[in-house]
Coordinates of C-alpha atoms and ligand atoms in Angstrom, one line a residue:
M1 CA -67.3 1.4 10.8
N2 CA -66.8 1.0 7.0
K3 CA -66.8 -2.7 6.1
F4 CA -63.4 -2.4 4.4
E5 CA -62.0 -0.6 7.4
A6 CA -63.2 -3.5 9.5
L7 CA -61.0 -5.8 7.5
G8 CA -58.0 -3.9 8.6
L9 CA -57.4 -1.6 5.6
N10 CA -55.7 1.7 6.0
P11 CA -57.8 4.9 5.6
S12 CA -56.0 5.7 2.3
L13 CA -57.1 2.4 0.8
V14 CA -60.6 2.7 2.3
K15 CA -60.9 6.1 0.6
A16 CA -59.7 4.6 -2.8
V17 CA -62.2 1.8 -2.4
A18 CA -65.0 4.2 -1.8
E19 CA -64.1 6.2 -4.9
M20 CA -64.2 3.0 -6.9
G21 CA -67.7 2.5 -5.7
F22 CA -67.2 -0.8 -3.9
E23 CA -69.7 -0.9 -1.1
S24 CA -68.9 -4.1 0.7
P25 CA -66.2 -6.7 0.3
S26 CA -66.9 -9.9 -1.6
E27 CA -66.7 -13.2 0.2
I28 CA -63.2 -14.0 -1.0
Q29 CA -62.1 -10.5 0.0
E30 CA -63.7 -10.9 3.4
K31 CA -61.9 -14.1 4.0
A32 CA -58.5 -13.4 2.4
I33 CA -57.8 -9.8 3.3
P34 CA -57.6 -10.0 7.1
V35 CA -55.4 -13.1 6.9
L36 CA -53.0 -11.7 4.4
L37 CA -52.8 -8.4 6.4
N38 CA -52.2 -10.0 9.8
E39 CA -50.2 -13.0 9.1
D40 CA -47.0 -13.6 7.1
T41 CA -48.2 -16.7 5.3
D42 CA -48.5 -18.5 2.1
M43 CA -52.0 -18.8 0.7
V44 CA -54.0 -20.8 -1.7
A45 CA -57.3 -19.1 -2.5
L46 CA -60.0 -20.6 -4.8
A47 CA -62.9 -18.6 -6.0
Q48 CA -64.9 -18.4 -9.2
T49 CA -64.2 -15.9 -11.9
G50 CA -65.6 -12.5 -11.2
T51 CA -65.6 -12.7 -7.4
G52 CA -63.0 -10.0 -6.9
K53 CA -59.8 -11.9 -6.5
T54 CA -57.7 -9.0 -7.7
A55 CA -58.7 -6.9 -4.7
A56 CA -58.4 -9.8 -2.4
F57 CA -54.6 -9.9 -3.0
G58 CA -54.3 -6.3 -4.3
F59 CA -55.4 -4.5 -1.1
P60 CA -53.1 -6.4 1.3
L61 CA -50.3 -6.2 -1.1
I62 CA -50.5 -2.4 -1.4
Q63 CA -50.8 -2.0 2.3
K64 CA -47.8 -4.2 3.0
I65 CA -45.5 -2.6 0.4
N66 CA -43.2 0.1 1.3
A67 CA -43.9 2.9 -1.2
K68 CA -41.0 5.0 0.0
S69 CA -38.5 2.4 -1.2
G70 CA -38.2 2.0 -5.0
H71 CA -37.0 -1.6 -5.1
T72 CA -39.2 -4.4 -6.4
Q73 CA -41.0 -6.0 -3.5
A74 CA -43.7 -8.0 -5.2
L75 CA -44.2 -9.9 -8.4
I76 CA -47.6 -10.9 -9.8
L77 CA -47.7 -13.4 -12.5
S78 CA -50.8 -13.6 -14.7
P79 CA -51.5 -15.6 -17.9
T80 CA -52.2 -12.9 -20.5
R81 CA -51.3 -9.4 -21.6
E82 CA -54.9 -8.3 -21.2
L83 CA -55.1 -9.6 -17.7
C84 CA -51.8 -8.1 -16.9
L85 CA -52.9 -4.7 -17.9
Q86 CA -56.2 -5.1 -16.1
I87 CA -54.5 -6.0 -12.8
T88 CA -52.0 -3.1 -13.1
N89 CA -54.9 -0.7 -13.7
E90 CA -56.8 -2.0 -10.8
L91 CA -53.8 -1.7 -8.6
K92 CA -53.2 1.9 -9.7
N93 CA -56.8 2.7 -8.7
Y94 CA -56.4 1.0 -5.3
A95 CA -53.1 2.9 -4.8
K96 CA -54.5 6.3 -5.8
F97 CA -53.7 7.7 -2.4
E98 CA -50.4 5.9 -1.8
K99 CA -47.7 8.4 -2.7
G100 CA -44.9 7.0 -4.8
L101 CA -46.4 3.5 -5.4
N102 CA -45.7 2.4 -8.9
P103 CA -47.0 -0.9 -10.3
V104 CA -45.6 -1.7 -13.7
A105 CA -47.0 -4.1 -16.3
V106 CA -44.6 -6.4 -18.2
Y107 CA -45.9 -8.4 -21.1
G108 CA -45.0 -9.5 -24.6
G109 CA -45.8 -7.7 -27.8
A110 CA -44.6 -4.3 -26.5
S111 CA -41.1 -2.8 -26.3
I112 CA -39.1 -4.7 -23.7
S113 CA -36.6 -1.8 -23.3
G114 CA -39.5 0.6 -22.6
Q115 CA -40.7 -1.7 -19.8
A116 CA -37.2 -2.1 -18.4
K117 CA -36.9 1.6 -18.3
E118 CA -40.2 1.9 -16.3
I119 CA -38.9 -0.7 -13.9
S120 CA -35.6 1.2 -13.4
R121 CA -37.6 4.2 -12.3
G122 CA -38.7 2.1 -9.3
A123 CA -41.4 -0.5 -9.6
Q124 CA -42.4 -1.8 -6.2
I125 CA -44.9 -4.2 -7.9
I126 CA -44.3 -5.9 -11.2
V127 CA -47.3 -7.5 -12.9
A128 CA -46.0 -9.8 -15.6
T129 CA -46.8 -12.6 -18.0
P130 CA -44.5 -15.5 -17.4
G131 CA -43.0 -15.5 -20.9
R132 CA -41.9 -11.8 -20.9
M133 CA -40.8 -12.1 -17.3
Q134 CA -38.5 -14.9 -18.2
D135 CA -37.1 -12.8 -21.0
M136 CA -36.4 -9.9 -18.7
I137 CA -34.7 -12.1 -16.2
N138 CA -32.5 -13.6 -19.0
R139 CA -31.5 -10.1 -20.1
K140 CA -31.0 -9.0 -16.5
M141 CA -33.4 -6.2 -16.8
V142 CA -35.1 -6.9 -13.5
D143 CA -34.1 -7.9 -10.1
I144 CA -36.6 -10.0 -8.2
S145 CA -34.1 -11.4 -5.8
K146 CA -35.4 -9.3 -2.9
I147 CA -39.2 -9.6 -3.3
N148 CA -41.3 -10.3 -0.3
Y149 CA -44.4 -11.4 -2.1
C150 CA -45.2 -13.4 -5.2
V151 CA -48.8 -13.7 -6.4
L152 CA -49.7 -16.4 -8.9
D153 CA -53.0 -15.1 -10.3
E154 CA -55.3 -17.4 -12.4
A155 CA -52.8 -20.1 -11.7
D156 CA -54.9 -22.8 -13.4
E157 CA -55.0 -20.9 -16.6
M158 CA -51.3 -20.2 -16.5
L159 CA -50.7 -23.9 -16.3
N160 CA -53.3 -24.6 -19.0
M161 CA -51.3 -22.3 -21.2
G162 CA -48.1 -24.3 -20.7
F163 CA -46.3 -21.8 -18.4
Y164 CA -45.3 -24.4 -15.8
E165 CA -41.6 -24.3 -16.7
D166 CA -41.5 -20.5 -16.9
I167 CA -43.1 -20.2 -13.5
T168 CA -40.7 -22.7 -12.0
N169 CA -37.8 -20.9 -13.5
I170 CA -39.0 -17.5 -12.4
L171 CA -39.6 -18.6 -8.9
S172 CA -36.0 -20.0 -8.7
H173 CA -34.9 -16.3 -9.0
T174 CA -36.9 -15.3 -6.0
P175 CA -35.8 -15.5 -2.3
K176 CA -36.9 -18.5 -0.2
E177 CA -38.3 -16.2 2.5
K178 CA -40.9 -14.6 0.4
H179 CA -44.6 -15.4 0.7
T180 CA -46.5 -16.9 -2.2
W181 CA -50.2 -16.3 -2.7
L182 CA -51.9 -18.4 -5.3
F183 CA -55.3 -17.4 -6.7
S184 CA -57.2 -19.7 -9.0
A185 CA -60.8 -20.4 -10.1
T186 CA -60.2 -24.2 -10.2
M187 CA -57.9 -26.6 -8.6
P188 CA -56.7 -29.1 -11.1
K189 CA -53.8 -31.5 -10.2
E190 CA -51.2 -29.2 -11.7
V191 CA -52.1 -26.3 -9.4
A192 CA -52.0 -28.6 -6.4
T193 CA -48.5 -29.7 -7.5
I194 CA -47.3 -26.0 -7.7
A195 CA -48.8 -25.3 -4.3
K196 CA -47.0 -28.3 -2.8
K197 CA -43.7 -27.6 -4.5
F198 CA -43.4 -23.9 -4.0
M199 CA -45.4 -23.1 -0.9
A200 CA -44.9 -23.6 2.8
R201 CA -47.9 -24.7 4.7
P202 CA -50.3 -22.4 2.8
I203 CA -53.6 -21.3 4.4
E204 CA -56.3 -22.5 2.1
I205 CA -59.4 -20.5 1.4
T206 CA -62.2 -21.6 -0.7
V207 CA -65.3 -19.7 -1.7
G208 CA -68.2 -21.8 -3.1
S209 CA -67.4 -25.4 -3.9
K210 CA -64.2 -26.0 -5.8
N211 CA -64.6 -25.7 -9.5
Q212 CA -68.0 -24.3 -9.2
G213 CA -69.3 -21.7 -11.8
A214 CA -70.7 -18.4 -10.7
T215 CA -74.1 -19.1 -9.1
N216 CA -75.8 -16.1 -10.7
V217 CA -75.1 -17.6 -14.1
S218 CA -77.7 -19.9 -15.5
H219 CA -76.8 -22.5 -18.0
E220 CA -78.7 -23.4 -21.1
Y221 CA -78.2 -25.6 -24.1
Y222 CA -79.7 -25.6 -27.5
M223 CA -79.5 -28.7 -29.7
V224 CA -79.0 -28.2 -33.4
N225 CA -77.6 -29.9 -36.5
S226 CA -73.9 -29.0 -36.7
R227 CA -74.7 -27.4 -40.1
Q228 CA -77.1 -25.0 -38.4
R229 CA -74.8 -23.7 -35.7
Y230 CA -74.5 -20.3 -37.3
D231 CA -78.2 -19.9 -38.0
A232 CA -78.9 -20.8 -34.4
L233 CA -76.4 -18.2 -33.2
K234 CA -78.1 -15.6 -35.4
R235 CA -81.5 -16.4 -33.9
L236 CA -80.2 -16.3 -30.4
A237 CA -78.8 -12.8 -31.1
D238 CA -82.1 -11.7 -32.8
A239 CA -84.1 -13.0 -29.9
N240 CA -82.0 -10.9 -27.5
P241 CA -81.8 -7.4 -29.1
D242 CA -79.8 -6.0 -26.1
I243 CA -77.3 -8.9 -26.2
F244 CA -73.7 -8.0 -25.1
S245 CA -71.8 -11.2 -25.4
V246 CA -68.6 -13.2 -25.8
I247 CA -68.9 -16.0 -28.3
F248 CA -66.4 -18.8 -27.9
C249 CA -65.0 -20.8 -30.8
R250 CA -62.4 -23.5 -30.7
T251 CA -60.0 -22.3 -33.3
K252 CA -58.7 -19.0 -34.6
R253 CA -60.1 -19.9 -38.0
D254 CA -63.7 -20.5 -36.8
T255 CA -63.4 -17.4 -34.6
Q256 CA -62.5 -15.3 -37.7
K257 CA -65.2 -17.0 -39.8
V258 CA -68.0 -16.6 -37.4
A259 CA -67.2 -12.9 -36.8
E260 CA -67.0 -12.2 -40.5
K261 CA -70.3 -13.8 -41.1
L262 CA -71.9 -11.8 -38.3
I263 CA -70.5 -8.6 -39.6
E264 CA -71.7 -9.4 -43.1
D265 CA -75.2 -10.0 -41.7
G266 CA -75.2 -6.6 -40.1
Y267 CA -74.4 -7.3 -36.5
S268 CA -71.8 -5.3 -34.5
A269 CA -69.3 -8.1 -34.1
A270 CA -65.6 -8.5 -34.0
A271 CA -63.0 -11.3 -33.7
L272 CA -60.4 -11.6 -31.0
H273 CA -57.7 -14.2 -31.4
G274 CA -53.9 -14.6 -31.4
D275 CA -53.4 -14.0 -35.1
L276 CA -54.3 -10.3 -34.7
S277 CA -51.6 -7.8 -33.9
Q278 CA -51.5 -6.4 -30.4
N279 CA -52.7 -3.1 -31.8
Q280 CA -55.7 -4.8 -33.4
R281 CA -56.5 -6.6 -30.3
D282 CA -56.4 -3.4 -28.2
L283 CA -58.7 -1.8 -30.7
V284 CA -61.2 -4.7 -30.5
M285 CA -61.1 -4.7 -26.7
K286 CA -61.6 -1.0 -26.6
S287 CA -64.6 -1.1 -28.9
F288 CA -66.0 -4.0 -26.9
R289 CA -65.6 -2.3 -23.6
T290 CA -67.3 0.8 -24.9
K291 CA -70.1 -1.4 -26.3
Q292 CA -69.4 -0.4 -29.9
I293 CA -69.2 -4.1 -30.4
Q294 CA -72.1 -6.2 -29.2
M295 CA -70.7 -9.6 -30.0
L296 CA -67.1 -10.5 -29.4
V297 CA -66.1 -13.8 -31.1
A298 CA -63.0 -15.1 -29.3
T299 CA -60.7 -18.0 -28.7
D300 CA -60.3 -19.2 -25.1
V301 CA -56.7 -17.9 -24.9
A302 CA -57.5 -14.5 -26.3
A303 CA -60.5 -14.0 -24.1
R304 CA -58.8 -15.1 -20.9
G305 CA -59.2 -12.6 -18.2
I306 CA -61.4 -10.2 -20.2
D307 CA -62.7 -8.1 -17.3
V308 CA -65.8 -6.5 -18.8
D309 CA -68.8 -6.3 -16.6
D310 CA -72.4 -6.4 -18.0
I311 CA -71.8 -9.3 -20.4
T312 CA -75.3 -10.6 -20.7
H313 CA -74.5 -13.9 -22.6
V314 CA -71.6 -16.2 -23.0
I315 CA -72.2 -18.3 -26.0
N316 CA -70.3 -21.5 -26.5
Y317 CA -70.5 -21.7 -30.3
Q318 CA -68.4 -24.9 -29.9
L319 CA -67.6 -26.6 -26.6
P320 CA -64.0 -26.4 -25.5
D321 CA -61.8 -29.5 -25.8
E322 CA -61.0 -29.3 -22.1
I323 CA -64.3 -29.4 -20.2
E324 CA -62.7 -27.4 -17.4
T325 CA -62.4 -24.5 -19.7
Y326 CA -66.2 -24.1 -19.6
T327 CA -66.0 -22.7 -16.1
H328 CA -63.7 -19.9 -17.4
R329 CA -65.9 -19.2 -20.3
S330 CA -69.2 -19.0 -18.3
G331 CA -67.4 -16.9 -15.7
R332 CA -67.2 -14.0 -18.2
T333 CA -70.8 -13.3 -17.4
G334 CA -72.6 -12.8 -14.1
R335 CA -69.9 -10.6 -12.8
A336 CA -70.0 -8.0 -10.1
G337 CA -73.3 -9.3 -8.7
K338 CA -75.2 -9.2 -12.0
S339 CA -76.8 -12.2 -13.5
G340 CA -75.9 -13.8 -16.8
V341 CA -76.6 -16.7 -19.1
S342 CA -74.1 -19.2 -20.4
I343 CA -75.4 -20.8 -23.6
V344 CA -74.1 -23.9 -25.3
I345 CA -75.0 -24.7 -28.9
V346 CA -74.5 -28.5 -29.1
S347 CA -75.0 -31.2 -31.7
K348 CA -76.5 -34.5 -30.7
S349 CA -73.2 -36.2 -30.6
E350 CA -71.8 -33.8 -28.0
L351 CA -74.7 -34.1 -25.6
R352 CA -72.9 -36.3 -23.1
K353 CA -70.4 -33.4 -22.6
I354 CA -73.2 -31.4 -21.1
K355 CA -73.6 -34.1 -18.4
S356 CA -69.8 -33.9 -17.6
I357 CA -70.0 -30.1 -17.4
E358 CA -73.0 -30.4 -15.0
R359 CA -70.9 -32.5 -12.8
I360 CA -68.1 -30.0 -12.7
I361 CA -70.2 -26.9 -12.2
Q362 CA -72.6 -28.7 -10.0
Q363 CA -75.5 -27.0 -11.7
K364 CA -78.1 -28.2 -14.1
F365 CA -78.5 -27.1 -17.7
E366 CA -81.8 -26.1 -19.1
Q367 CA -82.5 -27.5 -22.5
K368 CA -84.2 -24.8 -24.7
D369 CA -85.5 -24.6 -28.2
I370 CA -84.1 -22.2 -30.7
P371 CA -86.7 -19.4 -30.8
D372 CA -88.8 -19.6 -33.9
G373 CA -89.4 -16.8 -36.3
M374 CA -92.6 -15.6 -34.7
E375 CA -91.0 -15.4 -31.3
I376 CA -88.1 -13.4 -32.6
C377 CA -90.4 -11.0 -34.5
R378 CA -92.4 -10.4 -31.3
V379 CA -89.3 -9.7 -29.3
Q380 CA -88.0 -7.3 -32.0
L381 CA -91.3 -5.6 -32.2
F382 CA -91.5 -4.9 -28.4
H383 CA -87.9 -3.9 -28.4
L384 CA -88.6 -1.4 -31.1
A385 CA -91.6 -0.1 -29.2
N386 CA -89.5 0.4 -26.1
D387 CA -86.7 2.1 -28.0
I388 CA -89.3 4.5 -29.3
K389 CA -90.6 5.1 -25.9
E390 CA -87.1 5.9 -24.6
T391 CA -86.0 7.9 -27.6
K392 CA -85.5 11.6 -26.7
I393 CA -87.2 13.8 -29.2
N394 CA -84.9 15.6 -31.5
H395 CA -86.1 19.1 -31.9
E396 CA -84.1 19.6 -35.1
I397 CA -87.1 18.1 -36.8
D398 CA -89.5 20.8 -35.5
P399 CA -89.4 23.1 -38.5
Y400 CA -90.4 20.2 -40.8
L401 CA -93.3 19.1 -38.7
P402 CA -96.0 21.2 -40.3
S403 CA -95.3 19.7 -43.7
I404 CA -94.9 16.2 -42.3
N405 CA -98.2 16.6 -40.6
E406 CA -99.8 17.7 -43.8
V407 CA -98.6 14.5 -45.5
L408 CA -99.9 12.3 -42.8
E409 CA -103.1 14.3 -41.8
D410 CA -105.5 11.7 -43.0
F411 CA -104.4 9.0 -40.6
S412 CA -105.5 8.3 -37.1
R413 CA -103.1 7.6 -34.3
E414 CA -103.7 3.9 -34.6
E415 CA -103.1 3.9 -38.3
L416 CA -99.9 5.9 -37.9
I417 CA -98.5 3.5 -35.3
K418 CA -99.4 0.6 -37.5
K419 CA -97.7 2.2 -40.5
F420 CA -94.7 3.3 -38.6
F421 CA -94.1 -0.2 -37.2
S422 CA -94.7 -1.7 -40.6
V423 CA -92.0 0.5 -42.2
E424 CA -89.4 -0.6 -39.7
F425 CA -90.6 -4.1 -39.0
T426 CA -91.7 -5.7 -42.2
R427 CA -88.2 -6.3 -43.5
F428 CA -87.3 -8.2 -40.4
F429 CA -90.5 -10.0 -40.5
N430 CA -90.0 -11.1 -44.1
Y431 CA -86.7 -12.6 -43.3
Y432 CA -88.0 -14.9 -40.7
K433 CA -91.1 -15.6 -42.7
N434 CA -88.9 -17.1 -45.4
S435 CA -86.4 -18.8 -43.2
P436 CA -86.7 -22.5 -42.4
D437 CA -87.8 -23.9 -39.1
L438 CA -84.8 -24.7 -36.9
S439 CA -86.4 -26.8 -34.2
T440 CA -84.2 -29.7 -35.1
G441 CA -83.3 -30.4 -31.5
A442 CA -86.9 -30.2 -30.4
P443 CA -88.5 -33.1 -28.7
G444 CA -90.5 -34.1 -31.8
D445 CA -87.4 -34.6 -33.9
H446 CA -85.9 -37.9 -32.9
G447 CA -82.6 -37.4 -34.7
G448 CA -82.8 -38.1 -38.4
D449 CA -85.5 -40.7 -38.0
S450 CA -87.9 -38.5 -40.0
T451 CA -89.6 -38.5 -43.4
R452 CA -89.5 -35.5 -45.7
F453 CA -92.6 -34.8 -47.7
F454 CA -93.4 -32.8 -50.8
I455 CA -96.8 -31.0 -50.9
N456 CA -98.2 -29.1 -53.9
I457 CA -99.2 -25.9 -52.0
G458 CA -97.0 -23.0 -51.1
A459 CA -96.6 -19.2 -51.2
K460 CA -99.0 -18.9 -54.1
D461 CA -101.7 -20.3 -51.9
G462 CA -100.9 -17.8 -49.2
F463 CA -98.7 -19.9 -47.0
D464 CA -95.4 -19.1 -45.4
W465 CA -93.6 -21.8 -43.4
M466 CA -95.3 -20.8 -40.2
S467 CA -98.8 -20.8 -41.5
L468 CA -98.1 -24.0 -43.4
K469 CA -96.8 -25.6 -40.3
D470 CA -100.0 -24.6 -38.4
F471 CA -102.1 -25.9 -41.3
L472 CA -100.3 -29.3 -41.3
K473 CA -100.4 -29.7 -37.6
A474 CA -104.1 -29.0 -37.5
T475 CA -104.9 -31.2 -40.5
L476 CA -102.7 -34.1 -39.3
N477 CA -103.7 -33.6 -35.6
L478 CA -100.0 -33.5 -34.6
G479 CA -98.3 -31.7 -31.7
R480 CA -96.2 -28.5 -31.7
D481 CA -92.9 -30.1 -32.7
D482 CA -94.1 -33.0 -34.7
V483 CA -94.0 -31.1 -38.0
F484 CA -90.6 -29.6 -38.7
K485 CA -88.2 -28.3 -41.3
V486 CA -91.2 -26.7 -43.1
D487 CA -90.0 -24.9 -46.2
A488 CA -92.6 -23.0 -48.2
K489 CA -91.7 -22.5 -51.9
S490 CA -93.8 -20.7 -54.4
T491 CA -96.1 -23.4 -55.7
F492 CA -95.1 -26.2 -53.5
S493 CA -93.4 -26.9 -50.1
F494 CA -91.5 -29.4 -48.1
F495 CA -91.9 -30.6 -44.5
N496 CA -90.8 -33.4 -42.2
T497 CA -92.5 -35.5 -39.7
N498 CA -91.2 -38.4 -37.6
A499 CA -90.9 -41.5 -39.7
S500 CA -93.5 -43.2 -37.6
E501 CA -96.1 -40.7 -38.9
T502 CA -95.4 -41.4 -42.6
D503 CA -98.5 -43.6 -43.2
K504 CA -100.8 -41.3 -41.3
V505 CA -99.6 -38.3 -43.4
L506 CA -100.1 -40.2 -46.7
E507 CA -103.4 -41.5 -45.6
T508 CA -104.7 -38.1 -44.5
F509 CA -103.8 -36.4 -47.8
K510 CA -105.0 -39.1 -50.1
D511 CA -108.1 -37.5 -51.8
F512 CA -107.7 -34.2 -49.9
Q513 CA -109.1 -31.0 -51.3
Y514 CA -107.9 -27.5 -50.4
N515 CA -109.7 -24.5 -51.8
G516 CA -111.2 -26.7 -54.4
R517 CA -107.8 -28.0 -55.4
H518 CA -106.5 -31.6 -55.1
I519 CA -103.7 -31.8 -52.6
D520 CA -100.8 -34.0 -53.5
V521 CA -98.4 -35.2 -50.8
E522 CA -95.5 -37.5 -51.6
V523 CA -92.4 -38.7 -49.7
T524 CA -89.4 -37.0 -51.2
T525 CA -85.6 -37.4 -50.9
D526 CA -85.2 -33.7 -51.8
S527 CA -83.7 -32.1 -48.7
G528 CA -85.2 -28.8 -49.9
R529 CA -82.2 -27.1 -48.4
G530 CA -79.1 -27.5 -50.5
K531 CA -80.9 -25.8 -53.4
R532 CA -81.9 -22.7 -51.5
K533 CA -78.3 -21.5 -51.1
G534 CA -77.6 -21.5 -54.8
G535 CA -80.2 -18.8 -55.2
K536 CA -81.7 -20.6 -58.2
K537 CA -85.0 -20.6 -56.4
G538 CA -85.8 -17.2 -57.6
K539 CA -85.2 -18.0 -61.3
K540 CA -87.4 -21.1 -61.1
F541 CA -90.2 -19.5 -59.1
P542 CA -89.9 -15.8 -59.6
E543 CA -93.5 -14.8 -59.1
G544 CA -94.4 -15.7 -55.5
R545 CA -97.0 -13.1 -54.7
K546 CA -96.3 -12.6 -51.0
F547 CA -92.6 -13.0 -51.4
S548 CA -90.9 -10.2 -53.2
G549 CA -87.3 -10.5 -54.2
G550 CA -87.4 -14.1 -55.4
G551 CA -83.9 -15.2 -56.2
K552 CA -82.2 -12.9 -53.8
K553 CA -84.2 -14.2 -50.9
E554 CA -81.5 -16.0 -49.1
K555 CA -79.0 -13.3 -49.4
S556 CA -81.1 -10.2 -49.0
G557 CA -83.0 -12.2 -46.3
N558 CA -79.8 -12.1 -44.3
K559 CA -79.4 -8.5 -44.8
K560 CA -83.0 -7.9 -43.8
G561 CA -82.2 -9.8 -40.6
G562 CA -79.3 -7.5 -40.2
R563 CA -81.4 -4.5 -41.1
G564 CA -83.4 -5.0 -38.0
R565 CA -80.2 -4.4 -36.2
N566 CA -79.3 -1.3 -38.2
I567 CA -82.7 0.0 -37.4
E568 CA -81.8 -0.3 -33.7
S569 CA -78.5 1.3 -34.1
S570 CA -80.0 4.1 -36.1
L571 CA -82.4 4.6 -33.3
K572 CA -79.6 4.7 -30.9
R573 CA -77.8 7.1 -33.1
R574 CA -80.8 9.3 -33.1
R575 CA -80.8 9.2 -29.3
T576 CA -77.2 10.0 -28.8
K577 CA -77.4 12.8 -31.3
K578 CA -79.7 14.7 -29.1
Ligands
ADP601 P1 -61.7 -12.3 -10.5 O1 -60.2 -12.1 -10.5 O2 -62.1 -13.1 -9.3 O3 -62.2 -12.9 -11.7 P2 -61.9 -9.5 -10.5 O4 -61.0 -9.2 -9.5 O5 -61.5 -9.3 -11.9 O6 -62.5 -10.9 -10.4 O7 -63.3 -8.6 -10.2 C1 -64.4 -8.6 -11.0 C2 -65.1 -7.3 -11.0 O8 -65.7 -7.0 -9.8 C3 -64.2 -6.1 -11.3 O9 -64.8 -5.2 -12.2 C4 -64.0 -5.5 -10.0 O10 -63.7 -4.1 -10.1 C5 -65.3 -5.7 -9.3 N1 -65.2 -5.8 -7.8 C6 -64.3 -6.4 -7.1 N2 -64.5 -6.3 -5.8 C7 -65.7 -5.7 -5.7 C8 -66.5 -5.2 -4.5 N3 -66.1 -5.5 -3.3 N4 -67.6 -4.5 -4.8 C9 -68.0 -4.3 -6.1 N5 -67.3 -4.6 -7.2 C10 -66.1 -5.3 -7.0
MG602 MG1 -58.7 -12.4 -11.7

């Protein structure tokens, strides 16, 4: 027997489920569906985000509704417009073979009279946001006085968003005899209060431990200076070329700012927040769903309920004010049985919040270092190689091949590969060669207790920051993270070590020769950073041999980083053209 049939679902529902490609019920579905089908009861069901709660109440609801009658029999309240539409869509899919069943979505930002009209045509199930529902009740556009079922979906989030009063008021317009099903990812006090106040001896179902995050999500944090948040984000994106992620910021302003920067740097990103018009939000969501956008930068409220599978990374650009919100954020990934990563970018002062989150999700975080330039270059290189491997050959180029072959006839296969990769790769490589080391949160950096040094060698001597770092580590006999913030200029450079190493550094380089030149190392107060941004560097040191571009380095460097991305998308374009 089909596993859904075994739960007691009608053949028409089982057929719809099969068409949707669900093979077996999720745990919450397995537990909730038989109970809701067989018993007339109230229910409190707790399960993490992405565990299939919609179907857990949707299937029984559809089976219990009388599709032949047009009167409103069920009300589903959900926190946001996006979620409202998602639930309605899911219900329509489930009810594909139920003749006459008409779920209607009711939410703000769209014509209220249009929605009222749809309801008047007979809506057995109304899926509504509390605000708009309240509006419709006030205007007597709906009648919920005869409903049999009320579902409070994502109850915790509705309460978080301040809908307590609306919910209370809406429920007062419903009959006492109805049954209330409450679904939630977490069980804060407020939800317990609602359950107590509006439900009669509810059956409680819990999947996983309360408040637990999805278990196929791993949690990582990266420690950075607050000023380096954005650079860290960029590196994380570059180190994951196939990233498909939601990036959470605390405010609309930050959301907008981060998205704009990413776009400027050549990434496919967009912002999603409450200041956008509904139309804009729909467009953004559509592009995200179809993966035109790789990185969606969003506020918590706007991202609530985004039901997009395949999200590889959730990135907490800033931690939420309410620690509980972290569960919702990380629940955006690891959906539908896939695995995902939830990343937190933290500054040192926020570190204790990680511990609180660990307690809530009952999972440990792994501390990781922001990947360095070399690591990213390697990842990008192999990504490019794989892209090439998978690229379908476009035979449009066939007619040109003889002449192309002529141009390249003197090169061996090895040389051609090297050259091809160099064309596409060098720009990316140069960007990271010139960018500073970000390993601020690395074990070697004990938070500001460091000394910054000036050294009179740099690019002219053939060093970039990575090779200089290696040179310093070897010469000073220091470990991997003991030399940091290495910044190679044209004729000189800067680097940091822990303050405790100051004497050792000065001692080592006292009378030190390099290529017959006297090496001069001094303690400096120059941060070596602030100046870079101004782009003055190029004017002062225009002739760095290995570093073309001089003054535009910072800016064009960013573009180059982005260019790596454009290369990928052009490869993708090539592929789809075929
Ligand atoms: P929740 O409300 O618990 O966050 P959803 O109901 O939005 O989760 O479901 C998450 C995703 O899993 C949706 O894309 C949904 O279509 C899918 N899904 C639900 N149940 C199953 C199932 N039994 N098998 C496969 N996919 C499922
Ligand atoms: Mg849900």
